[in-house]
């Protein structure tokens, strides 16, 4: 797939989409990171679209997937500042979710949980894909803090219907699987990971940065005595 040349609002928006797709499916990561950096354009994309435009968060997520966490964090901070200054509540919630992903990847679990909660509180519909992602991120943070019962309660209070987005479905199933594993329910945890695998089946080889379902499935299989898997 070719990459467009040039500069300008339309170009940067397209580059953001290309960057996220490449970060998920096409090595090397440095190539996708370069696309994301070009898309962001030292703040040009944010200035053009504002925090309510979709492309900025796509480029920031691409940087996250490529392991460029400091750059991703700086861009997420700028997006949150923009949304806060303009009173853009939904944009603030969406940017909070993106920053929660980054903070979690950087090991700042308490801060990540705070952003995930802010994102969840700001979502208009509890069952949309962003709300499900925020809830799953909060669950991951609770597990890291040892609050497994609280994580299970949060998942138990959510609706059972997943969003029609394979990557988000897999991310939610991973949160469920980790929770059930910590609760000692291997059978349910295995079903959760089977659901994650099914959700990812049509996506081919995928960057495991946020969707490391294979390693968790291996742990569950080993603990359950399924050495063949």
Coordinates of C-alpha atoms in Angstrom, one line a residue:
X1 CA 0.0 0.0 0.0
X2 CA 1.4 3.4 -1.0
X3 CA 1.9 6.3 1.3
X4 CA 0.8 9.7 0.0
X5 CA 3.3 12.5 -0.2
X6 CA 2.9 16.2 0.6
X7 CA 1.5 18.2 3.5
X8 CA -1.8 19.7 4.5
X9 CA -4.9 18.8 6.5
X10 CA -6.2 16.1 4.1
X11 CA -2.8 14.5 3.9
X12 CA -2.3 14.4 7.6
X13 CA -5.7 12.9 8.2
X14 CA -5.0 10.1 5.8
X15 CA -1.6 9.5 7.2
X16 CA -3.1 9.1 10.7
X17 CA -5.3 6.3 9.4
X18 CA -2.4 4.7 7.6
X19 CA -0.3 4.9 10.6
X20 CA -2.7 3.1 12.9
X21 CA -3.3 0.4 10.4
X22 CA 0.4 -0.1 9.8
X23 CA 1.1 -0.1 13.5
X24 CA -1.3 -3.0 14.0
X25 CA -0.4 -5.1 11.0
X26 CA 2.7 -4.1 9.1
X27 CA 6.3 -4.2 10.5
X28 CA 8.7 -2.5 11.0
X29 CA 7.2 -0.4 13.8
X30 CA 9.5 2.5 12.9
X31 CA 7.7 2.9 9.6
X32 CA 4.3 3.3 11.2
X33 CA 5.8 5.6 13.8
X34 CA 7.1 7.8 11.1
X35 CA 3.7 8.0 9.5
X36 CA 2.1 8.9 12.8
X37 CA 4.7 11.6 13.4
X38 CA 4.1 13.1 10.0
X39 CA 0.4 13.0 10.6
X40 CA 0.7 14.9 13.9
X41 CA 3.0 17.4 12.3
X42 CA 4.2 19.0 15.5
X43 CA 0.7 19.9 16.6
X44 CA -0.6 20.9 13.1
X45 CA -3.2 18.1 13.0
X46 CA -4.5 19.1 16.4
X47 CA -4.7 22.8 15.3
X48 CA -6.6 21.8 12.1
X49 CA -9.0 19.3 13.5
X50 CA -9.2 20.2 17.2
X51 CA -9.5 17.6 19.9
X52 CA -12.9 16.6 18.5
X53 CA -11.5 15.4 15.2
X54 CA -10.8 11.7 15.0
X55 CA -7.4 11.7 13.4
X56 CA -5.3 12.9 16.3
X57 CA -6.2 10.0 18.5
X58 CA -5.6 7.6 15.7
X59 CA -2.0 8.9 15.2
X60 CA -1.4 8.9 19.0
X61 CA -2.6 5.3 19.2
X62 CA -0.2 4.4 16.4
X63 CA 2.7 5.8 18.4
X64 CA 1.6 3.8 21.4
X65 CA 1.5 0.6 19.3
X66 CA 5.0 1.3 18.0
X67 CA 6.4 1.8 21.5
X68 CA 6.9 5.5 21.2
X69 CA 5.4 6.1 24.6
X70 CA 6.9 9.5 25.4
X71 CA 5.9 11.1 22.1
X72 CA 2.4 9.5 22.4
X73 CA 2.1 10.8 26.0
X74 CA 3.0 14.4 24.9
X75 CA 0.5 14.3 22.1
X76 CA -2.2 12.9 24.4
X77 CA -1.6 15.6 26.9
X78 CA -1.9 18.3 24.2
X79 CA -5.2 16.8 23.0
X80 CA -6.6 16.7 26.6
X81 CA -5.5 20.3 27.2
X82 CA -7.3 21.4 24.0
X83 CA -10.5 19.5 24.9
X84 CA -10.4 20.9 28.5
X85 CA -9.9 24.5 27.3
X86 CA -12.9 24.3 24.9
X87 CA -15.2 22.4 27.2
X88 CA -15.4 19.5 24.7
X89 CA -16.6 16.9 27.2
X90 CA -16.8 13.9 24.8
X91 CA -13.5 14.7 23.2
X92 CA -12.0 15.0 26.7
X93 CA -13.4 11.5 27.6
X94 CA -12.0 10.0 24.4
X95 CA -8.6 11.6 24.9
X96 CA -8.6 10.4 28.5
X97 CA -9.1 6.9 27.3
X98 CA -6.1 7.2 24.9
X99 CA -3.9 8.6 27.6
X100 CA -5.0 5.8 29.9
X101 CA -3.7 3.2 27.4
X102 CA -0.4 5.1 27.3
X103 CA -0.1 5.5 31.1
X104 CA -0.9 1.8 31.6
X105 CA 1.8 0.9 29.1
X106 CA 4.3 3.1 31.0
X107 CA 3.5 1.3 34.2
X108 CA 1.7 4.3 35.8
X109 CA -1.3 2.2 36.9
X110 CA -2.9 4.7 39.3
X111 CA -2.8 7.5 36.8
X112 CA -4.1 5.1 34.1
X113 CA -7.0 4.1 36.3
X114 CA -7.9 7.7 36.9
X115 CA -7.9 8.5 33.2
X116 CA -9.9 5.4 32.4
X117 CA -12.5 6.3 35.1
X118 CA -12.7 9.9 33.7
X119 CA -13.2 8.4 30.2
X120 CA -15.9 6.0 31.4
X121 CA -17.7 8.8 33.3
X122 CA -17.6 11.0 30.2
X123 CA -19.0 8.5 27.7
X124 CA -22.6 9.2 26.6
X125 CA -23.5 5.5 26.2
X126 CA -22.1 2.8 28.6
X127 CA -22.2 0.1 25.9
X128 CA -20.4 1.9 23.1
X129 CA -17.0 0.7 22.1
X130 CA -15.1 3.5 23.8
X131 CA -16.9 2.9 27.1
X132 CA -16.2 -0.8 26.9
X133 CA -12.5 0.0 26.3
X134 CA -12.4 2.3 29.2
X135 CA -14.0 -0.3 31.5
X136 CA -11.6 -3.0 30.3
X137 CA -8.6 -0.7 31.0
X138 CA -9.9 0.1 34.4
X139 CA -10.2 -3.7 35.0
X140 CA -6.6 -4.2 33.9
X141 CA -5.5 -1.5 36.4
X142 CA -7.5 -3.0 39.2
X143 CA -5.9 -6.4 38.5
X144 CA -2.5 -4.8 38.7
X145 CA -3.4 -3.3 42.0
X146 CA -4.7 -6.6 43.3
X147 CA -8.3 -5.4 43.4
X148 CA -9.6 -8.6 41.7
X149 CA -13.0 -8.6 43.4
X150 CA -13.6 -5.0 42.4
X151 CA -12.6 -5.8 38.8
X152 CA -15.0 -8.7 38.7
X153 CA -17.8 -6.5 40.1
X154 CA -17.1 -3.9 37.4
X155 CA -17.3 -6.5 34.7
X156 CA -20.4 -8.0 36.3
X157 CA -22.2 -4.7 36.2
X158 CA -21.5 -4.3 32.4
X159 CA -23.8 -5.5 29.7
X160 CA -22.9 -8.7 28.0
X161 CA -23.2 -7.4 24.4
X162 CA -19.8 -6.4 22.9
X163 CA -19.3 -3.7 20.3
X164 CA -19.1 -4.9 16.7
X165 CA -15.3 -4.2 16.6
X166 CA -13.0 -7.2 16.7
X167 CA -10.0 -5.5 18.3
X168 CA -12.2 -4.0 21.1
X169 CA -14.0 -7.3 21.6
X170 CA -10.7 -9.0 22.0
X171 CA -9.4 -6.3 24.5
X172 CA -12.6 -6.7 26.6
X173 CA -12.3 -10.5 26.5
X174 CA -8.7 -10.2 27.7
X175 CA -9.8 -8.2 30.7
X176 CA -12.4 -10.8 31.5
X177 CA -9.9 -13.6 31.0
X178 CA -7.3 -12.0 33.3
X179 CA -10.0 -11.5 35.9
X180 CA -11.3 -15.0 35.8
X181 CA -7.8 -16.4 35.9
X182 CA -7.0 -14.4 39.1
X183 CA -10.3 -15.7 40.6
X184 CA -9.1 -19.2 39.8
X185 CA -11.9 -20.0 37.3
X186 CA -9.8 -21.6 34.6
X187 CA -12.7 -22.9 32.5
X188 CA -14.3 -19.5 32.2
X189 CA -10.9 -17.8 31.6
X190 CA -10.3 -20.3 28.8
X191 CA -13.6 -19.4 27.2
X192 CA -12.8 -15.7 27.4
X193 CA -9.5 -16.3 25.6
X194 CA -11.2 -18.5 23.0
X195 CA -13.6 -15.6 22.4
X196 CA -10.6 -13.2 22.1
X197 CA -9.0 -15.6 19.6
X198 CA -12.2 -15.8 17.6
X199 CA -12.5 -12.0 17.5
X200 CA -9.0 -11.7 16.2
X201 CA -9.3 -14.5 13.7
X202 CA -10.1 -12.3 10.7
X203 CA -7.3 -9.8 11.4
X204 CA -4.3 -11.9 10.6
X205 CA -1.0 -11.3 12.4
X206 CA -1.5 -8.4 14.8
X207 CA 0.7 -6.3 17.0
X208 CA 0.4 -7.8 20.5
X209 CA 1.1 -4.5 22.3
X210 CA -2.5 -4.2 23.6
X211 CA -3.8 -7.6 22.4
X212 CA -1.4 -10.1 23.9
X213 CA -4.0 -12.9 24.0
X214 CA -1.7 -15.7 22.9
X215 CA 0.6 -15.4 25.9
X216 CA -2.3 -15.4 28.3
X217 CA -4.0 -18.3 26.5
X218 CA -0.7 -20.2 26.9
X219 CA -0.6 -19.5 30.7
X220 CA -4.2 -20.7 31.1
X221 CA -3.6 -23.8 29.0
X222 CA -0.5 -24.7 31.1
X223 CA -2.3 -24.2 34.4
X224 CA -5.2 -26.3 33.1
X225 CA -2.9 -29.1 32.0
X226 CA -3.5 -28.6 28.3
X227 CA 0.2 -29.1 27.2
X228 CA -0.8 -29.7 23.6
X229 CA -2.0 -26.1 23.2

